[in-house]
Coordinates of C-alpha atoms and ligand atoms in Angstrom, one line a residue:
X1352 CA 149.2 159.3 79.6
X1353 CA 145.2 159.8 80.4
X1354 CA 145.6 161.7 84.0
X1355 CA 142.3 161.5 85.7
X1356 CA 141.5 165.3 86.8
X1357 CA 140.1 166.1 89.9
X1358 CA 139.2 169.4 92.2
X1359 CA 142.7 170.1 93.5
X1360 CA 142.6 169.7 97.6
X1361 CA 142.6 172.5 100.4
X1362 CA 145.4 171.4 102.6
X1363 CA 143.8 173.9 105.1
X1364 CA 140.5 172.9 105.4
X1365 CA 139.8 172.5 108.9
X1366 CA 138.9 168.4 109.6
X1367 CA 137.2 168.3 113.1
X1368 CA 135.8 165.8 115.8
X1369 CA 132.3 164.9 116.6
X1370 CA 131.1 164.1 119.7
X1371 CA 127.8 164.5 121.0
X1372 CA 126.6 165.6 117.7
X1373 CA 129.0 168.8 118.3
X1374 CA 131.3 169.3 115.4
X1375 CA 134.7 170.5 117.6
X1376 CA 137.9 171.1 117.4
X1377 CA 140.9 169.1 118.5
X1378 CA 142.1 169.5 121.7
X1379 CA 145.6 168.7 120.6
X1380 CA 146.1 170.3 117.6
X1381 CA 146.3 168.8 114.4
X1382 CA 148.9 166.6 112.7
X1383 CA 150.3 166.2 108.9
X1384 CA 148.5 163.8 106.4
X1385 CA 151.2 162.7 103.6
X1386 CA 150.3 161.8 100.0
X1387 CA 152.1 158.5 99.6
X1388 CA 152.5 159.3 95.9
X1389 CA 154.2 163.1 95.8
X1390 CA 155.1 163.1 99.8
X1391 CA 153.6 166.2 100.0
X1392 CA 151.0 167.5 102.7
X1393 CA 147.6 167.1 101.4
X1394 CA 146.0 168.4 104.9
X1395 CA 145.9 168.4 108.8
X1396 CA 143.8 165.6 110.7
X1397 CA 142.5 166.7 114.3
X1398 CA 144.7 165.0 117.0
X1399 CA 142.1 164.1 119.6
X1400 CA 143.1 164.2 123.8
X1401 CA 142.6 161.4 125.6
X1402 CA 139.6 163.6 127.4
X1403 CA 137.7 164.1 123.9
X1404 CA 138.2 160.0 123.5
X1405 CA 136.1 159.7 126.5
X1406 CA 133.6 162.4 126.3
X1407 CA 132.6 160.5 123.2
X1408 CA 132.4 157.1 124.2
X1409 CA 130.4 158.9 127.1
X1410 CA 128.2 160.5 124.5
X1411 CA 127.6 157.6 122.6
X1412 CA 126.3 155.7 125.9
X1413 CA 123.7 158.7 126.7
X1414 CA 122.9 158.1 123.0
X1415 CA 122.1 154.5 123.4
X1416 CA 118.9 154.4 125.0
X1417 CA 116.9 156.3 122.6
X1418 CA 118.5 154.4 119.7
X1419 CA 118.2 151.1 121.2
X1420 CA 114.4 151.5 121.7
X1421 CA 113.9 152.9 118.2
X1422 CA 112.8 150.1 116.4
X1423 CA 114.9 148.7 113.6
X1424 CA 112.3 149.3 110.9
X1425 CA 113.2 153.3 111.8
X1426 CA 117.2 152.6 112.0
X1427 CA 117.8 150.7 109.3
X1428 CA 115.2 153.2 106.9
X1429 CA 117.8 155.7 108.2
X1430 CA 120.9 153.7 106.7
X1431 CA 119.0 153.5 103.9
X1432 CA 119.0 157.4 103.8
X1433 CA 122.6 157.4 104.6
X1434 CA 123.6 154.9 101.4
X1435 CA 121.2 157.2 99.2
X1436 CA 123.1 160.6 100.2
X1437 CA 126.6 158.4 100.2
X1438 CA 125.7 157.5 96.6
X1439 CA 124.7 161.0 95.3
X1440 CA 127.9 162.5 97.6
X1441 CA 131.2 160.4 97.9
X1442 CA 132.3 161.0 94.5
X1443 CA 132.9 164.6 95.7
X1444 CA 135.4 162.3 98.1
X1445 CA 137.9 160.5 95.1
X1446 CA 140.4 163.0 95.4
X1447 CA 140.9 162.9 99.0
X1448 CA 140.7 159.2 99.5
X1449 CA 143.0 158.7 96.4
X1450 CA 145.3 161.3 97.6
X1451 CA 145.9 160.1 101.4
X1452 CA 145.6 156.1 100.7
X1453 CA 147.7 156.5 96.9
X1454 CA 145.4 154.1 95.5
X1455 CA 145.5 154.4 91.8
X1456 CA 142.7 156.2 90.5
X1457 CA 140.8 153.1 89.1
X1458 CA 140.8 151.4 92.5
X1459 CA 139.7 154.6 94.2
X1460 CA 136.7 155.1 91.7
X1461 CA 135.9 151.5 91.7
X1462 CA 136.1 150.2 95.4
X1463 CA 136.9 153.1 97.8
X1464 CA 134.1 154.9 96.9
X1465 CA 131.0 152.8 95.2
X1466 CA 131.5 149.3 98.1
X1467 CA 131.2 152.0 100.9
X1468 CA 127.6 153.0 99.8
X1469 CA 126.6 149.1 98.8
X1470 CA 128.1 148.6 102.3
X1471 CA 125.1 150.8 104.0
X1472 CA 122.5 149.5 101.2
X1473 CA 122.8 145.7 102.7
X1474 CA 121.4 147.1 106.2
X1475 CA 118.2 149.2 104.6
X1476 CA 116.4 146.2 105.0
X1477 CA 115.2 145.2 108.8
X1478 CA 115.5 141.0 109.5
X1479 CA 114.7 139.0 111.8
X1480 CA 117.9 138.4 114.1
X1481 CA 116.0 136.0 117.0
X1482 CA 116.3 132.4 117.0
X1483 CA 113.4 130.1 117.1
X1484 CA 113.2 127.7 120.1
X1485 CA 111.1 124.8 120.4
X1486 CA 109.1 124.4 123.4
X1487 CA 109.1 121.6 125.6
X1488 CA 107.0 119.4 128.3
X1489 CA 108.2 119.2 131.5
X1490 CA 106.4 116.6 134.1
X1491 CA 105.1 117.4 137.5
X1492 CA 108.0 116.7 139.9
X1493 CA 109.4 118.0 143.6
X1494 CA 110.1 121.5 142.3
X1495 CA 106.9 122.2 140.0
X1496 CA 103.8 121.3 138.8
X1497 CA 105.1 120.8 135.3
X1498 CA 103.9 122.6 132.3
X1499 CA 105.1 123.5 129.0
X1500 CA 108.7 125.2 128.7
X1501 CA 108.8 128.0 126.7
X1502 CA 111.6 130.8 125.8
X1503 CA 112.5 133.9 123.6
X1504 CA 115.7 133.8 122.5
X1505 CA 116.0 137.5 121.1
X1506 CA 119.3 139.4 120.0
X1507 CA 120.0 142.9 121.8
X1508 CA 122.3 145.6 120.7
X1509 CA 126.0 145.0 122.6
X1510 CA 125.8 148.8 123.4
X1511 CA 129.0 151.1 122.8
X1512 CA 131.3 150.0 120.1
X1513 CA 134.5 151.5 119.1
X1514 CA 135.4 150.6 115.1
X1515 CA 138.5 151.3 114.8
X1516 CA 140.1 150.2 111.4
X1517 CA 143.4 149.8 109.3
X1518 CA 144.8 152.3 106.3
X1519 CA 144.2 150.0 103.3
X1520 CA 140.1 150.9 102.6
X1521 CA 139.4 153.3 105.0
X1522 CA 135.8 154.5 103.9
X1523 CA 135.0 150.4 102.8
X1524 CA 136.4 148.9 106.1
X1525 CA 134.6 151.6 108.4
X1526 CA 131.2 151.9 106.6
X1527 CA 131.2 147.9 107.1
X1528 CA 131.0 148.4 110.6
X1529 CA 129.1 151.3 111.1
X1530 CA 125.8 149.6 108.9
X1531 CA 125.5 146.4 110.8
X1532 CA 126.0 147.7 114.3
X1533 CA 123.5 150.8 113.8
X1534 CA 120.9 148.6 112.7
X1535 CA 122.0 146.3 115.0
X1536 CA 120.7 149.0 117.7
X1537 CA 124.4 150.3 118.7
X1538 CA 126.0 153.6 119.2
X1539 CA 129.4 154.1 118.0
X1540 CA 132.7 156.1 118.7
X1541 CA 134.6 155.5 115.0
X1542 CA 138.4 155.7 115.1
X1543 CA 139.5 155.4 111.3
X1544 CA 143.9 154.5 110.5
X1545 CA 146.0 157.6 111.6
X1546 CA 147.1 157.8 107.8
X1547 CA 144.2 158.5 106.8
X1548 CA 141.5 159.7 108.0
X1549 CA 140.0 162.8 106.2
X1550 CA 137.5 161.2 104.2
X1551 CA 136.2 159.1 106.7
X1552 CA 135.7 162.4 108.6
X1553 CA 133.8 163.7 105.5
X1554 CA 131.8 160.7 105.4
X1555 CA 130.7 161.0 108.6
X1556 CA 129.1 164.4 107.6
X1557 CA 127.3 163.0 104.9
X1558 CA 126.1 160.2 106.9
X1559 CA 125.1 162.6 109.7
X1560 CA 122.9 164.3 107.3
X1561 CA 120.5 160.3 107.8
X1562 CA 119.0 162.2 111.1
X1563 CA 121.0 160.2 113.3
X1564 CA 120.6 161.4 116.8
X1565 CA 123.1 163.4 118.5
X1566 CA 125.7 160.6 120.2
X1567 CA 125.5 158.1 118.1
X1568 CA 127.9 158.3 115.5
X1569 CA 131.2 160.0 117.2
X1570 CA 134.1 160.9 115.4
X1571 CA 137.8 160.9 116.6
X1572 CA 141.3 160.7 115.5
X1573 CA 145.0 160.7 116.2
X1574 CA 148.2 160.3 114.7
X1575 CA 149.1 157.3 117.4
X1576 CA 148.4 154.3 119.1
X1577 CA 146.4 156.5 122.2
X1578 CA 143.1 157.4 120.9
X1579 CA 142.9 153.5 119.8
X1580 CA 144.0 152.1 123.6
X1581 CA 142.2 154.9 125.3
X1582 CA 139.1 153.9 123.2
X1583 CA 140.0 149.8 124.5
X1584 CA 140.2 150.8 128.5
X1585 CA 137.1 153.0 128.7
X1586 CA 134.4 151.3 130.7
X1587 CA 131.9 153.1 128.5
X1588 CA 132.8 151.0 125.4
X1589 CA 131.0 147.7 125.8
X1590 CA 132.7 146.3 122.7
X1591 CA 135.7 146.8 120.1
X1592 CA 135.5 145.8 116.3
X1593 CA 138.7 145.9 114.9
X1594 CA 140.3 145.5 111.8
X1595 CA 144.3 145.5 111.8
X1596 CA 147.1 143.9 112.4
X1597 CA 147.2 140.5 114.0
X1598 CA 149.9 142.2 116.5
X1599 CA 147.6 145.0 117.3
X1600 CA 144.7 142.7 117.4
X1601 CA 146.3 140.5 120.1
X1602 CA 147.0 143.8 122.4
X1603 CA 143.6 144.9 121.9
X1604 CA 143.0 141.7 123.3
X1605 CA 145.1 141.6 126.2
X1606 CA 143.9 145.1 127.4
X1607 CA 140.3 144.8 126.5
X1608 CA 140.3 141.8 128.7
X1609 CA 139.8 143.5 132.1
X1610 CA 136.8 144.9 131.0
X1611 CA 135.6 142.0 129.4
X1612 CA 135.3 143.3 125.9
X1613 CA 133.6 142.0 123.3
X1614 CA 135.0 141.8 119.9
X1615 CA 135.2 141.1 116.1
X1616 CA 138.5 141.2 115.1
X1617 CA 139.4 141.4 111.7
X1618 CA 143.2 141.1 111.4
X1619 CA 146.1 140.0 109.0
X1620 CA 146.2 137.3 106.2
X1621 CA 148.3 135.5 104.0
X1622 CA 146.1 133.8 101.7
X1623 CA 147.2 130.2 99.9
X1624 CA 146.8 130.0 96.7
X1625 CA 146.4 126.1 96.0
X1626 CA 146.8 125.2 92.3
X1627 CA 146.4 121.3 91.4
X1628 CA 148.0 120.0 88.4
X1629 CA 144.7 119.8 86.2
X1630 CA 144.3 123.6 87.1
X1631 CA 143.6 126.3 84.7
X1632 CA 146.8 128.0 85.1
X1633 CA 145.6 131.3 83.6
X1634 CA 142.7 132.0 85.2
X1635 CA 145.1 131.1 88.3
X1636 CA 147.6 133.9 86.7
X1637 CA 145.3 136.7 86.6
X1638 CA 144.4 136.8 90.4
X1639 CA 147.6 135.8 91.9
X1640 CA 148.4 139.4 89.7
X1641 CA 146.1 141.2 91.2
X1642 CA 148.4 141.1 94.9
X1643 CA 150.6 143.6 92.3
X1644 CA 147.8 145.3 90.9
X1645 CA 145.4 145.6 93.5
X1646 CA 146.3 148.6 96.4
X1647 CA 149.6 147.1 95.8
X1648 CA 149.2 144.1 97.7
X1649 CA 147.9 146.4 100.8
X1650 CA 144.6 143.8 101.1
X1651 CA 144.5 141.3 103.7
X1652 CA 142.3 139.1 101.2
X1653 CA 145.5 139.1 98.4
X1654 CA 146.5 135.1 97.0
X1655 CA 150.0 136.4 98.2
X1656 CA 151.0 132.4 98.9
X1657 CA 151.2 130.4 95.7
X1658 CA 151.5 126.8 96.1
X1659 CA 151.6 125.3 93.1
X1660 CA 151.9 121.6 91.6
X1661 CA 155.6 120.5 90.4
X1662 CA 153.8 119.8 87.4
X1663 CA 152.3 123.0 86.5
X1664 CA 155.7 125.4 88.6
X1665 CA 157.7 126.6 85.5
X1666 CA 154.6 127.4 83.1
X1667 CA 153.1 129.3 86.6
X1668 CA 156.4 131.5 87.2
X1669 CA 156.8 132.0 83.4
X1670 CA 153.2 133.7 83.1
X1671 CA 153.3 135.8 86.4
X1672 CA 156.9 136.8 85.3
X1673 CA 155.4 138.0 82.1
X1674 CA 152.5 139.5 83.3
X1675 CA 154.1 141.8 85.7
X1676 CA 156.2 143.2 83.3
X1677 CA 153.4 144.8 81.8
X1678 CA 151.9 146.3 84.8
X1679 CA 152.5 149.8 84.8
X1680 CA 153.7 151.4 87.9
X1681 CA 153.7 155.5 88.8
X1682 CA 151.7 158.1 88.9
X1683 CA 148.1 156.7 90.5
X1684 CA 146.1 159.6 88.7
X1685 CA 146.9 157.9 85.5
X1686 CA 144.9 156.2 84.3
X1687 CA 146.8 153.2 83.1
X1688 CA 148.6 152.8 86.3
X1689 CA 148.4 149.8 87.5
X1690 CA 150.9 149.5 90.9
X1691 CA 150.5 152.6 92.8
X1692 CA 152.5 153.4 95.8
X1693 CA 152.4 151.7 99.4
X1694 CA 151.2 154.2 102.5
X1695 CA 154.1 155.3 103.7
X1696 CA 157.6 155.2 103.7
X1697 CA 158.2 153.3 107.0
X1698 CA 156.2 150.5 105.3
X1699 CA 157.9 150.5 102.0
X1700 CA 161.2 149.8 104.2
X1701 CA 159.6 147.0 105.8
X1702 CA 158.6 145.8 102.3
X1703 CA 161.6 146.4 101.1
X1704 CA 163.4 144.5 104.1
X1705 CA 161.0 141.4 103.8
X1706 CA 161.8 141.0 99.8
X1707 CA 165.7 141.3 100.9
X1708 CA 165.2 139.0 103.9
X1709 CA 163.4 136.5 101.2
X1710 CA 166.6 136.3 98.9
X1711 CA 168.9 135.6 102.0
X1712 CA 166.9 132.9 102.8
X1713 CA 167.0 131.0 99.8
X1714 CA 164.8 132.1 97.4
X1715 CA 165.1 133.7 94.0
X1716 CA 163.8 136.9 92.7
X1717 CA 162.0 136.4 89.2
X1718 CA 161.0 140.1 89.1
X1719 CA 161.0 143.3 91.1
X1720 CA 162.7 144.2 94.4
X1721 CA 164.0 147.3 93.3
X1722 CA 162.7 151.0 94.4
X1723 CA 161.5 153.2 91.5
X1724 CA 163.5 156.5 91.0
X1725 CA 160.5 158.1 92.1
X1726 CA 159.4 160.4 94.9
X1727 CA 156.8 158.6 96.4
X1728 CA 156.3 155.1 98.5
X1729 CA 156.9 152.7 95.6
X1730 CA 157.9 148.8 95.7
X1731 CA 157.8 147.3 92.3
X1732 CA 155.8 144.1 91.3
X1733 CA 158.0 141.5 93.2
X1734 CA 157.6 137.7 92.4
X1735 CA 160.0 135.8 94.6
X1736 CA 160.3 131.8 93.4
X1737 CA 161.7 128.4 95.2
X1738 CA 160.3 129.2 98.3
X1739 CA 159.8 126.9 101.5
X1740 CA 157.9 127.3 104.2
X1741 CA 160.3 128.3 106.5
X1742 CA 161.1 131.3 105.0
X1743 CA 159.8 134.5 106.5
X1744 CA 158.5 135.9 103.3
X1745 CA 156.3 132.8 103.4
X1746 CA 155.3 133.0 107.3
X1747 CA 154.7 136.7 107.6
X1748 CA 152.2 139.1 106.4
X1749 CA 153.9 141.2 103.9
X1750 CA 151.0 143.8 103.2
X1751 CA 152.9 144.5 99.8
X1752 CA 153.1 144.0 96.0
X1753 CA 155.2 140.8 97.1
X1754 CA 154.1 137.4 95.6
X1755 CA 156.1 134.0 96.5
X1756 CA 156.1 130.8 95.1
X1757 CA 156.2 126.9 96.5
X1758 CA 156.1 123.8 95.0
X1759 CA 153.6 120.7 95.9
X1760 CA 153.3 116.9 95.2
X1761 CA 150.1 116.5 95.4
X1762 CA 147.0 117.9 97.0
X1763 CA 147.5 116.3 100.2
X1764 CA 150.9 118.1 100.6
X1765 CA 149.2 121.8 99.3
X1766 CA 146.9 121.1 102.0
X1767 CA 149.6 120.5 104.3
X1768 CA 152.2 123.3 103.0
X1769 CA 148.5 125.3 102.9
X1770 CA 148.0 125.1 106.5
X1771 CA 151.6 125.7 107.9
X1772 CA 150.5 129.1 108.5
X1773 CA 149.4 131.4 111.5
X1774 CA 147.4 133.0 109.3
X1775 CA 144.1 131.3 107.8
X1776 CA 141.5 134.6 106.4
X1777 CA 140.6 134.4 102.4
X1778 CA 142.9 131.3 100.6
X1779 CA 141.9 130.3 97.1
X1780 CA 142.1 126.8 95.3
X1781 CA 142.5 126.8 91.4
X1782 CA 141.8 122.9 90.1
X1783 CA 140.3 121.4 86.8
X1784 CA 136.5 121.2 88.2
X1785 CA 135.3 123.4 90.8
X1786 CA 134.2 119.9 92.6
X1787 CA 137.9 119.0 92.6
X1788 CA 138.6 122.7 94.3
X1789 CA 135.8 122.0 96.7
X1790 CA 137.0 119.1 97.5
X1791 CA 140.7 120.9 98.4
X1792 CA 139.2 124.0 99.7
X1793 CA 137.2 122.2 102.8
X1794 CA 140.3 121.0 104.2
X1795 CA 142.0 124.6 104.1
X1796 CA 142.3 126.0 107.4
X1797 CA 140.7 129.3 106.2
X1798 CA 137.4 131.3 106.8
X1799 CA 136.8 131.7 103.5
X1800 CA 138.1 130.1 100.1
X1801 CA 137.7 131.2 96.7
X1802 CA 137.1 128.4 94.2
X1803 CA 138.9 129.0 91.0
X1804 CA 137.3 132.3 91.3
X1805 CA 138.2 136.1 93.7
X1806 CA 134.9 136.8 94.0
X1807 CA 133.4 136.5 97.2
X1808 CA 129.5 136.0 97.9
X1809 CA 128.6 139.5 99.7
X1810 CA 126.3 138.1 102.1
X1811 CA 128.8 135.0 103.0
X1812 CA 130.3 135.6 106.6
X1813 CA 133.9 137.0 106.9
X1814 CA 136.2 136.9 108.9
X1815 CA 139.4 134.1 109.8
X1816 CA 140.6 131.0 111.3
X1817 CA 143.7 131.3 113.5
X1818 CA 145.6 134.8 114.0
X1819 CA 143.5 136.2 111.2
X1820 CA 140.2 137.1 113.4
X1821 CA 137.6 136.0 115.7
X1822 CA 134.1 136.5 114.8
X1823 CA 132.3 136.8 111.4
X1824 CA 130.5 139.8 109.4
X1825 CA 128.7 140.3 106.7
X1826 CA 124.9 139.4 105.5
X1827 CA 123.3 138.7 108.4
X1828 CA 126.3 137.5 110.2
X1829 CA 127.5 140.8 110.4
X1830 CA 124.1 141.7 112.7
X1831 CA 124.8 138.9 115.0
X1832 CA 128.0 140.2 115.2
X1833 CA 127.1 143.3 116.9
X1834 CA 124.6 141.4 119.3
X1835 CA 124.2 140.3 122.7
X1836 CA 121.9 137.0 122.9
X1837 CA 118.5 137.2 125.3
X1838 CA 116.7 134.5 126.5
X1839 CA 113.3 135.5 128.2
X1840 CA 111.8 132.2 129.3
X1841 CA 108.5 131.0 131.0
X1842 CA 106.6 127.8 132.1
X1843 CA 102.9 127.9 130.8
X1844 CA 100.9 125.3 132.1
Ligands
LIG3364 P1 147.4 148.3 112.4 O1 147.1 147.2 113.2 O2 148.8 148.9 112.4 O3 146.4 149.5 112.8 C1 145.0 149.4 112.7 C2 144.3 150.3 113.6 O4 144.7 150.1 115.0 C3 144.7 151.8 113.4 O5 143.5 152.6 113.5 C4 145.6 152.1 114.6 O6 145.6 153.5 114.9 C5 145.0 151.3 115.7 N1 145.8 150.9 116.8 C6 147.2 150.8 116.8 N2 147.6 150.4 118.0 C7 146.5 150.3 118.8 C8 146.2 150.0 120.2 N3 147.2 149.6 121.0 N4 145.0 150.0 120.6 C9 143.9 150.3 119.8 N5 144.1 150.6 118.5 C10 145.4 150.6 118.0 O7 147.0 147.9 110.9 P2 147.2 148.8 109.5 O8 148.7 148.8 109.2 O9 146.4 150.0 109.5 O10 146.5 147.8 108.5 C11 147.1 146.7 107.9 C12 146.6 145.4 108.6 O11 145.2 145.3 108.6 C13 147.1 144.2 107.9 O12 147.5 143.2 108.8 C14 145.8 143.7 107.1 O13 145.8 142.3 106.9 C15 144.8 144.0 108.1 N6 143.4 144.1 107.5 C16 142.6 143.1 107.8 C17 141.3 143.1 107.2 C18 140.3 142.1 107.5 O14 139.1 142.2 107.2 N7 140.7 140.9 108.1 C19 141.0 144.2 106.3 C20 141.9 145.1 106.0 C21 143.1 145.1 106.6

């Protein structure tokens, strides 16, 4: 066992606030962060009033002017400060993300910290965000003597935005919204996941060291629901970018409504994995693993739906069956952990109740669905087989190490079984020419598909179809994103 060793933590360090460029405490005290792999306290995260949540939306709207007007050659050289400092300071941050998320110590090294700096580096770069428009002549009639009609159509900052963001990545998913909507000319009031929240807090003093202006990054937290709504029903907040729950998504919706919010909203998935019968059913084997190995299934992207050909089903549930015997599960500071914990206990019941729910339902456990004599928030590698669609651990968003299995005819019907989903974010098509998986992974409702591959293009727009989102980030997309579109137009004659 290779434990990775790291500078032991300061469960009272004091975390605090910033609003108005004012470090302060919180007005409410503080409240316990749990390490989902001992269960032990591994520090105190300021528990913001619902008066701090508005003095910083209020600051970052006096911010806005100045920031606004500063042109984006200046704001976006300033994110590229911010991803140099990131990149010489958040490893100082691996132990803390690792210990309140419980990600295993490769997945912290690898993607909590290093895609949180890349995340800043994509917006170092000013572009241009306006849209050509192509004059035109108008003739001499009634209203006017005619002329040429001509328009600007430029893209303006929305103004306030509130990020507020889920557990799973919580310096990856914030620092993907801060980026684009500072270049983008916005000020922001950041709300990271009530579970965790310390490094985002310690981010946000290494970002601040940039020379933002005072206002335009704010801090807060809570251990609830409030900050979050409070943050939703403030008239100073001009738009909300979420990323959550489709449940909590669909509030934030209801509520922001009054105040016509504007919104990205990034929200749950439950990604089809289509395999035809000329597939490469290894290559299909080592993703559909990586729902077990990767966060333990907490990723909204995971291949957690397999729907596989009749042809190919046994040879499919044979290899995954294998393979997750071999994953190691435990302690996440070793280093050949693979399956780490889940956040918290409440969710490792809910896990655990979906995986039950599954079997009385019909289907049958392969492997896993039992809970580790361990102390922390573990749910073993759980492959769950003869599924239908009906089933609840087909329908709903597990957010676990929990992989099921159904069988298809032919393409047409693992489209079909495919889009018998609420959900529609990342789905994946494995087939025996990546034309064939094209051809299967057009008619996926789905805002993005992987062809016989994970990786996504970084600059391709994110987000999802259905209950899994409205709106699209990333590249360029992610600038628009943050924007309010301007048309100044004029007659010349
Ligand atoms: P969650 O919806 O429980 O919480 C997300 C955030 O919303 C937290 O900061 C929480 O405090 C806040 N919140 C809760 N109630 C609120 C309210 N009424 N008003 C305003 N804010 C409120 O999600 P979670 O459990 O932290 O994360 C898991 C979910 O996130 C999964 O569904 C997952 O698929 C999704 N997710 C989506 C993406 C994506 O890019 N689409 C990425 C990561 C995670």
């Amino acid at each position: 066992m290779a434990l990775a060793e790291l500078e032991p933590l300061n469960v009272d360090e004091e975390y605090r606030l910033l609003i108005g460029g004012e470090w302060v405490a919180a007005e409410s005290g503080t409240y316990e962060i749990v390490n989902p792999n001992t269960t032990q306290v591994i520090g105190h995260a300021p528990e913001a009033s619902i008066s701090q949540v508005n003095d910083a939306a209020a600051a970052a709207k006096a911010a806005l002017p100045g920031w606004r007007d500063t042109p984006m050659a200046e704001r976006c050289a300033m994110i590229g400060r911010a991803a140099d400092l990131l990149e010489q300071k958040l490893g100082g941050l691996v132990g803390l993300v690792q210990g309140e998320t419980g990600a295993t110590i490769n997945v912290s090294e690898s993607i909590q910290i290093p895609s949180c700096a890349d995340r800043f580096r994509h917006y170092e770069t000013p572009v241009n965000v306006d849209d050509p428009i192509e004059p035109y002549p108008v003739a001499e009639n009634p209203l006017g003597p005619g002329g040429l009609s001509c328009a600007h159509v430029i893209r303006q900052p929305v103004g306030v935005v509130a990020c507020i963001t889920s557990y799973n990545f919580p310096l990856v998913n914030m620092s993907g919204k801060i980026a684009p909507a500072l270049a983008m000319g916005n000020t922001l009031v950041i709300k990271p996941a009530p579970q965790d929240p310390l490094a985002v807090i310690k981010m946000g003093e290494i970002i601040e060291e940039a020379g933002f202006p005072p206002g335009v990054i704010n801090i807060i937290t809570g251990s609830g629901a409030v900050a979050g709504a409070a943050l939703v029903e403030s008239r100073d907040v001009n738009m909300i970018s979420f990323t959550g729950s489709s449940a909590v998504g669909a509030k934030i919706m209801q509520s922001g409504g009054s105040t016509m919010k504007r919104l990205l909203m990034e929200l749950g998935g439950k990604g089809a994995c289509v395999l035809t019968d000329d597939c490469n059913v290894d290559g299909a084997v080592g993703a559909i693993a990586s729902v077990w190995g990767f966060h333990s299934g907490q990723i909204c992207t995971a291949p957690t739906r397999v729907i596989v050909h009749r042809s190919r089903y046994d040879e499919l549930v044979d290899k995954l069956t294998a393979v997750a015997g071999l994953l190691k599960l435990g302690d996440p500071l070793d280093r050949e952990t693979i399956v780490g914990p889940v956040i918290t206990e409440l969710h490792r019941d809910r896990v655990e109740h979906f995986i039950a729910s599954g079997v009385a339902d019909g289907a049958t456990l392969l492997c896993g669905g039992r809970r580790p004599d361990l102390p922390g928030y573990f749910v073993e590698p759980t492959l769950l087989a003869d599924c239908t669609s009906d089933m609840r651990v087909v329908q709903r968003e597990i957010f676990g190490p929990v992989v099921v299995v159904l069988a298809h005819d032919d393409d047409d019907h693992a489209v079909e079984l495919a889009n018998d989903s609420d959900y529609g974010l990342f789905s994946y098509v494995f087939a025996g020419t990546t034309a064939r998986a094209f051809e299967v992974g057009k008619r996926i409702e789905s805002g993005n598909v992987g062809l016989n591959s994970m990786a996504p293009h970084i600059h391709a727009p994110f987000g999802g179809f259905k209950m899994s989102g409205v709106g699209r980030d990333r590249g360029v997309y992610g600038l628009h994103a943050y924007s309010e579109i301007q048309a100044l137009s004029w007659m010349s004659s």
